[in-house]
Structures are given as structure tokens and as C-alpha cells.
Short mmCIF file of C-alpha atoms in Angstrom, two decimals:
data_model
loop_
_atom_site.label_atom_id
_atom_site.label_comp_id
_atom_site.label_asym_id
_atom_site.label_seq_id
_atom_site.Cartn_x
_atom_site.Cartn_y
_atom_site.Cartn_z
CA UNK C 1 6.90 18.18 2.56
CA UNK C 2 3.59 17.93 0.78
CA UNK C 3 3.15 14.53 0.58
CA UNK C 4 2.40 11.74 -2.72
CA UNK C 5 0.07 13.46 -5.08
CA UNK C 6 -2.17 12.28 -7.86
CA UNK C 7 -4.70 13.24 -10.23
CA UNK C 8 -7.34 12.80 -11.46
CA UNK C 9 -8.63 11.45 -7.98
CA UNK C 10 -11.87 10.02 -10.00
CA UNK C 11 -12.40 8.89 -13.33
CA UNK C 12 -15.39 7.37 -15.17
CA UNK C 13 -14.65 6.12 -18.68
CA UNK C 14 -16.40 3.82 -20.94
CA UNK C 15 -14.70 0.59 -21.82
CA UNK C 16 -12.26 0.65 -24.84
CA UNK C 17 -11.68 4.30 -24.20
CA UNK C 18 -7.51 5.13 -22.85
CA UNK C 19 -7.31 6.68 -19.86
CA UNK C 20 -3.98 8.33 -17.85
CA UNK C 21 -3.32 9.08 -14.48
CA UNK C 22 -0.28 11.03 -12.76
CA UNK C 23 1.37 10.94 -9.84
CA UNK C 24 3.85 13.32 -8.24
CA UNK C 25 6.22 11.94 -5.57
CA UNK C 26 7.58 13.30 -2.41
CA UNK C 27 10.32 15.85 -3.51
CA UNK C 28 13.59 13.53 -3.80
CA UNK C 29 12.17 10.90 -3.46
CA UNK C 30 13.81 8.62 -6.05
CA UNK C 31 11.77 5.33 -6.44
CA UNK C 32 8.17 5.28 -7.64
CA UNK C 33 5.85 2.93 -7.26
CA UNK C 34 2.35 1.99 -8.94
CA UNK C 35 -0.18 -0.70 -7.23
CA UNK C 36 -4.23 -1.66 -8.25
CA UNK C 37 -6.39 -2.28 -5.21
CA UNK C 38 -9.66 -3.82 -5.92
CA UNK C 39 -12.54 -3.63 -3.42
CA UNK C 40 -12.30 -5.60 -0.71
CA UNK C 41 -8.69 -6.76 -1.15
CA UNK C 42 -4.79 -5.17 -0.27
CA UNK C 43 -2.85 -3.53 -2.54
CA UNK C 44 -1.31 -5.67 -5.55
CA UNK C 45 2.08 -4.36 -7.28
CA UNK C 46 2.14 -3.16 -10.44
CA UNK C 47 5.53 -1.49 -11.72
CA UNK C 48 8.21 0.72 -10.00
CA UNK C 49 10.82 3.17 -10.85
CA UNK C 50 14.22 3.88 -9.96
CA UNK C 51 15.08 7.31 -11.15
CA UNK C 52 13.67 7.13 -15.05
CA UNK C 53 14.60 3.39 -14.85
CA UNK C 54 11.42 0.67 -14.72
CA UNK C 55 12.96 -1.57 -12.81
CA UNK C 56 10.38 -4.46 -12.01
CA UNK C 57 7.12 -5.05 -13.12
CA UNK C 58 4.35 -7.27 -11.92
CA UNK C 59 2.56 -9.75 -15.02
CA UNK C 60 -0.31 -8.26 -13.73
CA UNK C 61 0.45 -5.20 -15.79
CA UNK C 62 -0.74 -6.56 -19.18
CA UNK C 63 0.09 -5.08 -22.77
CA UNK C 64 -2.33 -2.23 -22.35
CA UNK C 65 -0.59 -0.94 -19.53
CA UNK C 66 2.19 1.16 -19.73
CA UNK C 67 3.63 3.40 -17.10
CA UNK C 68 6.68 6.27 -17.73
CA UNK C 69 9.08 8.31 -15.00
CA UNK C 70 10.53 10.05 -17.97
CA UNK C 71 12.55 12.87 -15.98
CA UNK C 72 12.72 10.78 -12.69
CA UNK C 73 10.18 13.30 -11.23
CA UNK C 74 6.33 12.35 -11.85
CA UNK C 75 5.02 9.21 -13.58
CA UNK C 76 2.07 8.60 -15.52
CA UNK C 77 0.18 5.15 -15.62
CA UNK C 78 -2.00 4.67 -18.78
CA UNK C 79 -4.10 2.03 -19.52
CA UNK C 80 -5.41 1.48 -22.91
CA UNK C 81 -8.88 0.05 -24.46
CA UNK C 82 -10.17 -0.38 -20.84
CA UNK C 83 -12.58 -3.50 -20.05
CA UNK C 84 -14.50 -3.20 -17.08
CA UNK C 85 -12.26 -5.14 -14.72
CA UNK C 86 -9.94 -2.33 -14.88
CA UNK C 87 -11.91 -0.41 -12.44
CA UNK C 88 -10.14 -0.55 -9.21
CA UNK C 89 -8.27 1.85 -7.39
CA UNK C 90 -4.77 3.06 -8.89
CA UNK C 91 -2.16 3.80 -5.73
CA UNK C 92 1.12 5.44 -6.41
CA UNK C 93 3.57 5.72 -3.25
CA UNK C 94 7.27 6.93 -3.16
CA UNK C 95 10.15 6.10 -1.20
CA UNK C 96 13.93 6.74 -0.93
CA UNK C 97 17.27 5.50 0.80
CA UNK C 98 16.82 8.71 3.14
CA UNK C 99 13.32 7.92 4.18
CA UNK C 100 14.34 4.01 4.91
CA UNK C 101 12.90 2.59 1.63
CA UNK C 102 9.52 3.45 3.43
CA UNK C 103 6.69 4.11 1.22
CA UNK C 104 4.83 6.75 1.13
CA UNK C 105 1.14 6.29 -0.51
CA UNK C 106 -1.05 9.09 -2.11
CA UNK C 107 -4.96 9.45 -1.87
CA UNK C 108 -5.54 7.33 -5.07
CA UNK C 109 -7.07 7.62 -8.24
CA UNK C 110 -10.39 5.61 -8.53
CA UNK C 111 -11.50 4.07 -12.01
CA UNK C 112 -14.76 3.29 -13.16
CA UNK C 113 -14.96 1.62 -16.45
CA UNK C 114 -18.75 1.32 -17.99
CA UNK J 1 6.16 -18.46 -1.84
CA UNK J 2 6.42 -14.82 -0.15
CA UNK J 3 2.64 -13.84 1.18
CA UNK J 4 0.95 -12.20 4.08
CA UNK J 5 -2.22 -13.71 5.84
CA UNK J 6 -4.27 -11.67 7.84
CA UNK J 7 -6.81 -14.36 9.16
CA UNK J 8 -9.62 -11.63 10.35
CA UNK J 9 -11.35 -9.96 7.55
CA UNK J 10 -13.77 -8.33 10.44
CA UNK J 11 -12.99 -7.47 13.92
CA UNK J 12 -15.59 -5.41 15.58
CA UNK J 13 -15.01 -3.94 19.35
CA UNK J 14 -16.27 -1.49 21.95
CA UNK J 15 -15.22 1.82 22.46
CA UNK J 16 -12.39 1.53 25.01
CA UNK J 17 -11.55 -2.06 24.73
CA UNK J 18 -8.32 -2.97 23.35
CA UNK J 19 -7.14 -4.45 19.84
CA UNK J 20 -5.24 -7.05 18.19
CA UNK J 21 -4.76 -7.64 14.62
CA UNK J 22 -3.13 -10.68 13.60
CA UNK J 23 -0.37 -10.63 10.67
CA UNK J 24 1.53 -13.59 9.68
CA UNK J 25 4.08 -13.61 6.79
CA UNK J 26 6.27 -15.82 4.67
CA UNK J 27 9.25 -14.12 3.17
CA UNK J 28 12.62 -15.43 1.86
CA UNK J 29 14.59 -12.77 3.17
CA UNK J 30 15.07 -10.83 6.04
CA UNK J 31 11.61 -9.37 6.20
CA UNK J 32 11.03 -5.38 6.62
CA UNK J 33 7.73 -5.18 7.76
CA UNK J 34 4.59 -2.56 7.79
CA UNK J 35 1.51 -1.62 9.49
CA UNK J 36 -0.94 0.88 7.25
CA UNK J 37 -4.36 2.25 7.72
CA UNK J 38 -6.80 3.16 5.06
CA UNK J 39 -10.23 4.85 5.79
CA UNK J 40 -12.75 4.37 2.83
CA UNK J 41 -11.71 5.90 -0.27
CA UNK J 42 -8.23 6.88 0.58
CA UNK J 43 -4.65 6.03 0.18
CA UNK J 44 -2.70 4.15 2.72
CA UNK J 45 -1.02 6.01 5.76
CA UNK J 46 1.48 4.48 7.31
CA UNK J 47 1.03 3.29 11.37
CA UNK J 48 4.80 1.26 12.01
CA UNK J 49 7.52 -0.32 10.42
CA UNK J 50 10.28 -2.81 11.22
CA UNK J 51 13.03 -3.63 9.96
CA UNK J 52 15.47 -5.25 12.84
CA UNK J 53 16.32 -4.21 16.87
CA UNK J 54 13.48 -4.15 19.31
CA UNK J 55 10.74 -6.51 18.60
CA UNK J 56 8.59 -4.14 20.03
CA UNK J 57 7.79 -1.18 17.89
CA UNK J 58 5.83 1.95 18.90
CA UNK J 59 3.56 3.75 15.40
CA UNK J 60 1.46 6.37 15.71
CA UNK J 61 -2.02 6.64 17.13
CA UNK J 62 -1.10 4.93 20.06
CA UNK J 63 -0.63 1.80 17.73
CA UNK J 64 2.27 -1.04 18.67
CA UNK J 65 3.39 -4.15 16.84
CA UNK J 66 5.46 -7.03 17.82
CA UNK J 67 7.58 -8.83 15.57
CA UNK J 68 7.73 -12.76 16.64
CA UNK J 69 10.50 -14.48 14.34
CA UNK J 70 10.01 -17.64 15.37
CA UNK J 71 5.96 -17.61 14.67
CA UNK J 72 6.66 -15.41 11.13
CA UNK J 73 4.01 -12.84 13.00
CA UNK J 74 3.60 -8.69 13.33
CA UNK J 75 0.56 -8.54 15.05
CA UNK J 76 -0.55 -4.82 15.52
CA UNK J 77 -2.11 -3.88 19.21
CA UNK J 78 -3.73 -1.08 20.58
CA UNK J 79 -4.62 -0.92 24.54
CA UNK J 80 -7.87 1.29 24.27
CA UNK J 81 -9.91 1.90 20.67
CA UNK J 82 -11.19 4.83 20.29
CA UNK J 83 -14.16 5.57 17.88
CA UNK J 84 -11.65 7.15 14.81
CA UNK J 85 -9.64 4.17 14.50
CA UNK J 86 -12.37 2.46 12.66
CA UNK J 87 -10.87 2.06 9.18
CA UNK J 88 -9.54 -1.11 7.25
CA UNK J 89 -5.69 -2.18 8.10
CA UNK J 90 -2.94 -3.87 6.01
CA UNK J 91 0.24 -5.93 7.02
CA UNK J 92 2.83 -5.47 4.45
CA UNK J 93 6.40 -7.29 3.97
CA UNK J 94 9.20 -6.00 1.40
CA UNK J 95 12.81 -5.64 1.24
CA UNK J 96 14.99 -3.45 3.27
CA UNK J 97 16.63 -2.10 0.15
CA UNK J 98 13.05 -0.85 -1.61
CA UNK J 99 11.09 -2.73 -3.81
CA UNK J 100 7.54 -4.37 -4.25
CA UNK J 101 5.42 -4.61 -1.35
CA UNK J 102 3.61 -7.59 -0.42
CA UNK J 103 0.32 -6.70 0.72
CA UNK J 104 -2.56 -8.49 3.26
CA UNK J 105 -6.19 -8.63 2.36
CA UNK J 106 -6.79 -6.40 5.26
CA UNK J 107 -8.92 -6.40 8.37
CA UNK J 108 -11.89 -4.25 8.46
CA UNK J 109 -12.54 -2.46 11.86
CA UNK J 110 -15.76 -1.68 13.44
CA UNK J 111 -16.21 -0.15 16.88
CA UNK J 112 -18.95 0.07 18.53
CA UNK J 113 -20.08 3.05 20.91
#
């Protein structure tokens, strides 16, 4: 089992510029999740996927955010025309009924915006 | 409103001595309930979960966490720190059937030698 991955781990980007990041679950794992942790605080809740389905997402995930689990392997998180307080740290974890609904968290994929 | 307090931002302790972190939650539902650890720039790894049956439950690490209905608490112990345990640590409610997590604003651990 080789765990949540993601990539890019780090990105620097200048503000207005689109940026997308990609996360691979564990293998059958069927929900998806996507949270933003900025320094200094937990983990808040951005969007998750059942399958291809989006089935909840947070209001913190304005218009330029947009997020896609179009096979109902990987998902990809893209943000577009960044401002600077995007920068934070993008966490994608999976879970499934198997596992207990426990979540599973990658390494992260840190954003700077300039 | 469903949140999760964790009143220490800072706890620093010796080598040796032992550990608790304080969690308290408020949750409409049946709560299923999560200790994780994060060292600096990495994701989350996960220390202990409960969902229901003993109150007690044993994580990794040497890490244990008591669930206390009546005080809406999962406070996460350890008997002896040892110098790698120093890392930040969130308390974390959801529901049993998968879905958002609730996160903590985390406790930072120090230890000193």
C-alpha cells in the first residue's frame, strides 16, 4: 500500500497566475478529500469525492476553485487568478468503508503566491 | 455548532515526563473521533481513532486517548515523552459514515532534553 500521494509538493506562483495540484489516493480507496491548512491553524475542509461524485463542498472553496475526480481515481484541485492569501498548505487524504471511513492524509502540497 | 477546542496551543515538557493533550468537542451526532500528528512541513499521520466500545483506546507510539461522553473530551496521553514526539497534534471529529473532518487548532509540542 503506498500511501496518499501528491504533487507538486512545492509551488511558488505569482498572484493572478492558475495553478493545479494532484493527488493520488490509496488504491480503492473510494472517497477523496481536499483541505487548506494555513500556518499556525488545523486543517479546514474544502471539497470531497465519492467515486467521480463531489459530494459536499465547504463555502470556503470560492469561484476560483474547482476540484475534479473525473475517473474516481486521482483528483486535481485548481485554483485560478491566485491572490496571496491562497498560500497555505493544500492536504488531500482518502478513505473508504474498508478502512473505517478513516482518513488517510498525504505529505501536502505547499503554495506560495507572490 | 459542531467544533473542536484544543485549549493549549503550547505544551512544552522534559524528556521522560509524561503528556496530556486536552481535546474537547461539540458534535450533533454520535462523534467518531481522531488523534493526528504532523511534524513541520508534512501531512497528517494518524495516532488513534474512536468510534464506540472501550473508552480507552491504544494508537501508536505508545500514544492513548480516552473518550469522556459526559465532559464531550478525547484527551490524548502518553506516560513517558521521548525527544521524537515533538511535533504539532490535532483532535479531529467526523461522521462514522465518512465525510468532512472537523479539525482543532492544534497543540504544538516542545520537549526539552
Amino acid at each position: 500500500d503506498t500511501g496518499v500521494s501528491q504533487d507538486p509538493r512545492h509551488k511558488i506562483t505569482k498572484r493572478g497566475q492558475n495553478v493545479t495540484f494532484r493527488c493520488d489516493p490509496i488504491s480503492e480507496h473510494n472517497r477523496l478529500y481536499w483541505y487548506r491548512q494555513t500556518l499556525g491553524q488545523g486543517p479546514e475542509f474544502l471539497t470531497y469525492f465519492q467515486n467521480e461524485a463531489q459530494l459536499e463542498k465547504s463555502r470556503l472553496l470560492s469561484d476560483r476553485f474547482s476540484a475534479e475526480r473525473p475517473k474516481g481515481s486521482f483528483s486535481t484541485l485548481e485554483i485560478q487568478r491566485t491572490e496571496q492569501g491562497d498560500s497555505a498548505m493544500y492536504l488531500c487524504a482518502s478513505s473508504s468503508r474498508q478502512a473505517s471511513e478513516t482518513q488517510y492524509f498525504g505529505p501536502g502540497t505547499r503554495l506560495l503566491v507572490l | 455548532a459542531q467544533s473542536v477546542t484544543q485549549p493549549d496551543i503550547h505544551i512544552t515538557v522534559s524528556e521522560g515526563a509524561s503528556l496530556e493533550l486536552r481535546c474537547n468537542y461539540s458534535y450533533g451526532a454520535t462523534p467518531y473521533l481522531f488523534w493526528y500528528v504532523q511534524s513541520p512541513g508534512q501531512g497528517l499521520q494518524l495516532l488513534l481513532k474512536y468510534f464506540s466500545g472501550d473508552t480507552l483506546v491504544q494508537g501508536i507510539k505508545g500514544f492513548e486517548a480516552e473518550f469522556k461522553r459526559s465532559q464531550s473530551s478525547f484527551n490524548l496521553r502518553k506516560p513517558s515523552v521521548h525527544w521524537s514526539d515533538a511535533a504539532e497534534y490535532f483532535c479531529a471529529v467526523g461522521p462514522y459514515q465518512g465525510g468532512k473532518l472537523i479539525f482543532g487548532q492544534g497543540t504544538e509540542l516542545s520537549v526539552k532534553p
